[in-house]
mmCIF file of C-alpha atoms and ligand atoms in Angstrom:
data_model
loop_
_atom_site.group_PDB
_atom_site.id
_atom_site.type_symbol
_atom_site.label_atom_id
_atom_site.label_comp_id
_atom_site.label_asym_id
_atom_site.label_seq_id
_atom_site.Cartn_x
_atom_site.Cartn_y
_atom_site.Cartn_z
ATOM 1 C CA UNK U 1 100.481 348.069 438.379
ATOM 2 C CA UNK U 2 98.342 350.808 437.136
ATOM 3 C CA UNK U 3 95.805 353.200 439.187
ATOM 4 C CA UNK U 4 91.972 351.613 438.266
ATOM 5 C CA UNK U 5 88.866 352.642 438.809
ATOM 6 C CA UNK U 6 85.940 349.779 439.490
ATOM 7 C CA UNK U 7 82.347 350.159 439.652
ATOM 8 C CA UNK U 8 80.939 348.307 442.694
ATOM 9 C CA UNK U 9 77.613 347.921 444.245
ATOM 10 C CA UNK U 10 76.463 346.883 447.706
ATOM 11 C CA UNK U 11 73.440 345.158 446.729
ATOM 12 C CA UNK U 12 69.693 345.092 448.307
ATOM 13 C CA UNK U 13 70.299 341.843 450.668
ATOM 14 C CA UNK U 14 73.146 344.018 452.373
ATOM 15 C CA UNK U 15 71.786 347.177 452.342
ATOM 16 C CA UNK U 16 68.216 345.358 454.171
ATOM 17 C CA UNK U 17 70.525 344.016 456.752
ATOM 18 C CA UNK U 18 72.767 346.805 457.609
ATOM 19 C CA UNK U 19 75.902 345.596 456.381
ATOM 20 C CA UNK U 20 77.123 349.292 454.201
ATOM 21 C CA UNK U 21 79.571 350.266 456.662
ATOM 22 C CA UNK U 22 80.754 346.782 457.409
ATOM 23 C CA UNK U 23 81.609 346.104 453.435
ATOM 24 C CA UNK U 24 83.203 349.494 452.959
ATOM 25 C CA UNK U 25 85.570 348.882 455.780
ATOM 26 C CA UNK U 26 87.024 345.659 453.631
ATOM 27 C CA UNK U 27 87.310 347.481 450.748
ATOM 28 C CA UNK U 28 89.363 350.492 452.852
ATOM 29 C CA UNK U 29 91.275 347.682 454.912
ATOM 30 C CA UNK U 30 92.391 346.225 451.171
ATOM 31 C CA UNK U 31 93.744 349.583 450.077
ATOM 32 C CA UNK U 32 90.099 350.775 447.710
ATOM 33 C CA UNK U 33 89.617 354.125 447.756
ATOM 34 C CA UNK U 34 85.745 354.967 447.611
ATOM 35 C CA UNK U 35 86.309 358.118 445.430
ATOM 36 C CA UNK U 36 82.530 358.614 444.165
ATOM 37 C CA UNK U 37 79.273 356.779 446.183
ATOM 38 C CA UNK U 38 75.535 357.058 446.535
ATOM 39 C CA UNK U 39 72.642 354.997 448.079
ATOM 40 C CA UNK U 40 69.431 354.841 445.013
ATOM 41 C CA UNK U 41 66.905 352.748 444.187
ATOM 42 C CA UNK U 42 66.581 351.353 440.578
ATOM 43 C CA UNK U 43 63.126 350.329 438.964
ATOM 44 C CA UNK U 44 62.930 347.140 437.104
ATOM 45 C CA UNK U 45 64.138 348.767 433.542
ATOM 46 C CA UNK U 46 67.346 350.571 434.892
ATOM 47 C CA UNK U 47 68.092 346.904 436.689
ATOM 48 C CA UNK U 48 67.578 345.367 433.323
ATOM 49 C CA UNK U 49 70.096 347.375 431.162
ATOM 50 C CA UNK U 50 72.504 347.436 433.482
ATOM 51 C CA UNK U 51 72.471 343.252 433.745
ATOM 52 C CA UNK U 52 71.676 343.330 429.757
ATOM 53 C CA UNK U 53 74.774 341.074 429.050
ATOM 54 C CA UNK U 54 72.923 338.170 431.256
ATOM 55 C CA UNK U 55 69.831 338.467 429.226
ATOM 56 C CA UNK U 56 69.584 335.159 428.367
ATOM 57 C CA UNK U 57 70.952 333.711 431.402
ATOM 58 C CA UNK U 58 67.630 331.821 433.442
ATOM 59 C CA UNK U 59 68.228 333.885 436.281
ATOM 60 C CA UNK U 60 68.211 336.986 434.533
ATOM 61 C CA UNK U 61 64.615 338.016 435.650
ATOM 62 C CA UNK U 62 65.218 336.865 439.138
ATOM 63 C CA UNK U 63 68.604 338.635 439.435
ATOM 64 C CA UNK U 64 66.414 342.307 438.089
ATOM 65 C CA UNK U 65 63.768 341.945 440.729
ATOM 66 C CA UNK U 66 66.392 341.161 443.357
ATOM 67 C CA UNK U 67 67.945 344.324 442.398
ATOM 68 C CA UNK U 68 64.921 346.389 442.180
ATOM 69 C CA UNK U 69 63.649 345.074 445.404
ATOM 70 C CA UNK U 70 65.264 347.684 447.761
ATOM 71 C CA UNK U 71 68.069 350.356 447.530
ATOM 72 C CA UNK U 72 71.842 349.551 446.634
ATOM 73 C CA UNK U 73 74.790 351.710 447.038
ATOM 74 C CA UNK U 74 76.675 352.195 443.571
ATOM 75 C CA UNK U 75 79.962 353.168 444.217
ATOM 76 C CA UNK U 76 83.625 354.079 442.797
ATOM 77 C CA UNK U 77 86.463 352.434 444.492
ATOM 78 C CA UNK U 78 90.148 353.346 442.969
ATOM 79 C CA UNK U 79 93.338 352.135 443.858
ATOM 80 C CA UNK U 80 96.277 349.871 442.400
ATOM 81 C CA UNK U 81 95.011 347.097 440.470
ATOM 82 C CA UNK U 82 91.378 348.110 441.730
ATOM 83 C CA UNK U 83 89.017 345.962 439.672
ATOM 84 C CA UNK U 84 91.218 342.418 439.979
ATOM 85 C CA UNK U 85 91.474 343.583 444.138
ATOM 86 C CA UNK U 86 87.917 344.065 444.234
ATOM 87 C CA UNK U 87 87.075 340.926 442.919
ATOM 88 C CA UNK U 88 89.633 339.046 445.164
ATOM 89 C CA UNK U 89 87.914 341.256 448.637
ATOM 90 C CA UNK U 90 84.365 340.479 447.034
ATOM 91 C CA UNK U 91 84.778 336.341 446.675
ATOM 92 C CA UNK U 92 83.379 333.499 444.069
ATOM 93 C CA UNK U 93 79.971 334.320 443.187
ATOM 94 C CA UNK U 94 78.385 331.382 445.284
ATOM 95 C CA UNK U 95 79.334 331.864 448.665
ATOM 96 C CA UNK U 96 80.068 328.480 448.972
ATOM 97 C CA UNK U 97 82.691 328.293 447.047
ATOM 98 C CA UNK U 98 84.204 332.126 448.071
ATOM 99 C CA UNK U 99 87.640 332.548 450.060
ATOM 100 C CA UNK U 100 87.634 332.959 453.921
ATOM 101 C CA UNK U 101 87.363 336.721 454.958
ATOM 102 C CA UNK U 102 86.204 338.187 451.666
ATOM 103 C CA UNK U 103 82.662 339.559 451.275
ATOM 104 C CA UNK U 104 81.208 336.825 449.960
ATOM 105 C CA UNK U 105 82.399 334.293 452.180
ATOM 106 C CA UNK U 106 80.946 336.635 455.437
ATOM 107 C CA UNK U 107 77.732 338.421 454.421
ATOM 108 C CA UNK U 108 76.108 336.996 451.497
ATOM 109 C CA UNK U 109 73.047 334.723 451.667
ATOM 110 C CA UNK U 110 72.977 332.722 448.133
ATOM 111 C CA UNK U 111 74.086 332.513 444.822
ATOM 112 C CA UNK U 112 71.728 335.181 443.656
ATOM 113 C CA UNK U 113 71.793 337.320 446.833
ATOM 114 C CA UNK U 114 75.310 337.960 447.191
ATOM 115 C CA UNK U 115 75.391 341.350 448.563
ATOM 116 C CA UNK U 116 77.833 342.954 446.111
ATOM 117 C CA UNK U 117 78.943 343.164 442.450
ATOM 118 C CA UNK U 118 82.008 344.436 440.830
ATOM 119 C CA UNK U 119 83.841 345.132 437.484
ATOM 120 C CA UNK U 120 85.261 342.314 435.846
ATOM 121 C CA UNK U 121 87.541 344.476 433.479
ATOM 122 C CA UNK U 122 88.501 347.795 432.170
ATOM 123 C CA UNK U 123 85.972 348.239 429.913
ATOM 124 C CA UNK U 124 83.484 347.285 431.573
ATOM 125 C CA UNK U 125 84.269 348.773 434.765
ATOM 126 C CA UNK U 126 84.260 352.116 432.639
ATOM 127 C CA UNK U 127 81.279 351.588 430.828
ATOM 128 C CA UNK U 128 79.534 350.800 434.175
ATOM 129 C CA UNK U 129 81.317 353.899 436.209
ATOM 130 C CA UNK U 130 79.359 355.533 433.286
ATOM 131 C CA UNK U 131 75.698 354.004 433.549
ATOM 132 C CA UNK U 132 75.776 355.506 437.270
ATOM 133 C CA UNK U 133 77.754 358.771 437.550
ATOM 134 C CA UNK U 134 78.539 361.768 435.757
ATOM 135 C CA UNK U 135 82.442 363.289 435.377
ATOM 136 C CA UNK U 136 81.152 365.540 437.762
ATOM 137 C CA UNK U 137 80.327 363.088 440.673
ATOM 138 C CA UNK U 138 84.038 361.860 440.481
ATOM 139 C CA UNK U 139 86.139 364.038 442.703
ATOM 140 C CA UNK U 140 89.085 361.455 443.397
HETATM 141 P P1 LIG O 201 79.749 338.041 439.490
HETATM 142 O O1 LIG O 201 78.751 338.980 440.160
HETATM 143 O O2 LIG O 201 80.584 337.300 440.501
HETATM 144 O O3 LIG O 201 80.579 338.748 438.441
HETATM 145 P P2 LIG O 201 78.159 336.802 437.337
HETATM 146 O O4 LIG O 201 78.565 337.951 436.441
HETATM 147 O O5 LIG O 201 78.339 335.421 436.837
HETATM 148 O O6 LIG O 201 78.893 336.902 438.761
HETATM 149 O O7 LIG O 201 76.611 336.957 437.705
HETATM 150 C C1 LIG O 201 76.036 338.211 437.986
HETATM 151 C C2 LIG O 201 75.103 338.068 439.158
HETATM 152 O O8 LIG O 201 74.009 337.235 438.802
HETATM 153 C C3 LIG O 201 75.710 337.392 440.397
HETATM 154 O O9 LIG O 201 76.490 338.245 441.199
HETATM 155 C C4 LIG O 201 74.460 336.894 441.098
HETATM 156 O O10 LIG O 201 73.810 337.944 441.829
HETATM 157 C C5 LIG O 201 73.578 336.482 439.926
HETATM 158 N N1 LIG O 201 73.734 335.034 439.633
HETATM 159 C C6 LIG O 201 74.794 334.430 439.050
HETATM 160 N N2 LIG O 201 74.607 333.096 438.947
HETATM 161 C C7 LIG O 201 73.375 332.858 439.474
HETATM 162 C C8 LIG O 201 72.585 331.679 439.666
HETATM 163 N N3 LIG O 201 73.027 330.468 439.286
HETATM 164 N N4 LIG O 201 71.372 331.811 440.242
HETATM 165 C C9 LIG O 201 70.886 333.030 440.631
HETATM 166 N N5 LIG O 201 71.585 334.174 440.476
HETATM 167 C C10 LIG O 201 72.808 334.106 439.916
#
């Protein structure tokens, strides 16, 4: 399996409560390499783009405030097979439903505030490594 690169963020219900340091040692304990990170705040139109594709989902306006609400660590994780392994350490998007151990199943409080995203394929994992960091920021 190829070397990937994912786009990951640690979202505002983790970062409230403290929890940075605990998700980043899951991702390093699966074999993710955080090559590129930094802890910002986005306003309500930089929360909307990058969610665009959920538009015209009825949570969509929910989900932007939620992220606007409080800062979130964007982040670059690389390894072997990186954005299907992040989404198996992350969990199902309800908690309820997400594996024992991963993310998911151990920090997040709903649905909605589920204390992490990640990629869900190449090109989007590239076009989102893009929205947040320059060529520049990634070091490896
Ligand atoms: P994932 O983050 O697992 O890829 P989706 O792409 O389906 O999940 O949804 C993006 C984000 O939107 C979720 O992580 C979650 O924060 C929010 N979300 C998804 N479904 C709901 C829902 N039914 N109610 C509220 N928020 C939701």
């Amino acid at each position: 399996m190829a070397t990937e690169r994912t786009l990951s963020i640690i979202k505002p219900d983790a970062t409230n409560r403290n929890l940075t340091g605990k998700i980043n040692a899951k991702f390093e304990d699966a074999g993710l390499r955080i090559v590129a990170q930094k802890r910002i705040k986005l306003s309500m139109e930089q929360a909307g783009k990058f969610y665009e594709v959920h538009a015209a989902r009825p949570f969509y306006g929910e989900l932007c405030e939620f992220m606007a609400s409080a800062p979130v660590v964007v982040q670059v994780l690389e390894g072997e097979g990186a954005i299907a392994k992040n989404r198996e350490v992350m969990g199902a998007t309800n908690p309820k439903d997400a594996a024992a151990g991963t993310i998911r199943a151990e920090f997040a409080l709903s649905v909605g505030e589920n204390s992490v995203h990640g990629s869900d394929a190449p090109e989007t994992a590239a076009q989102e490594i893009a929205f947040f960091f320059s060529g520049l920021e990634l070091v490896g």
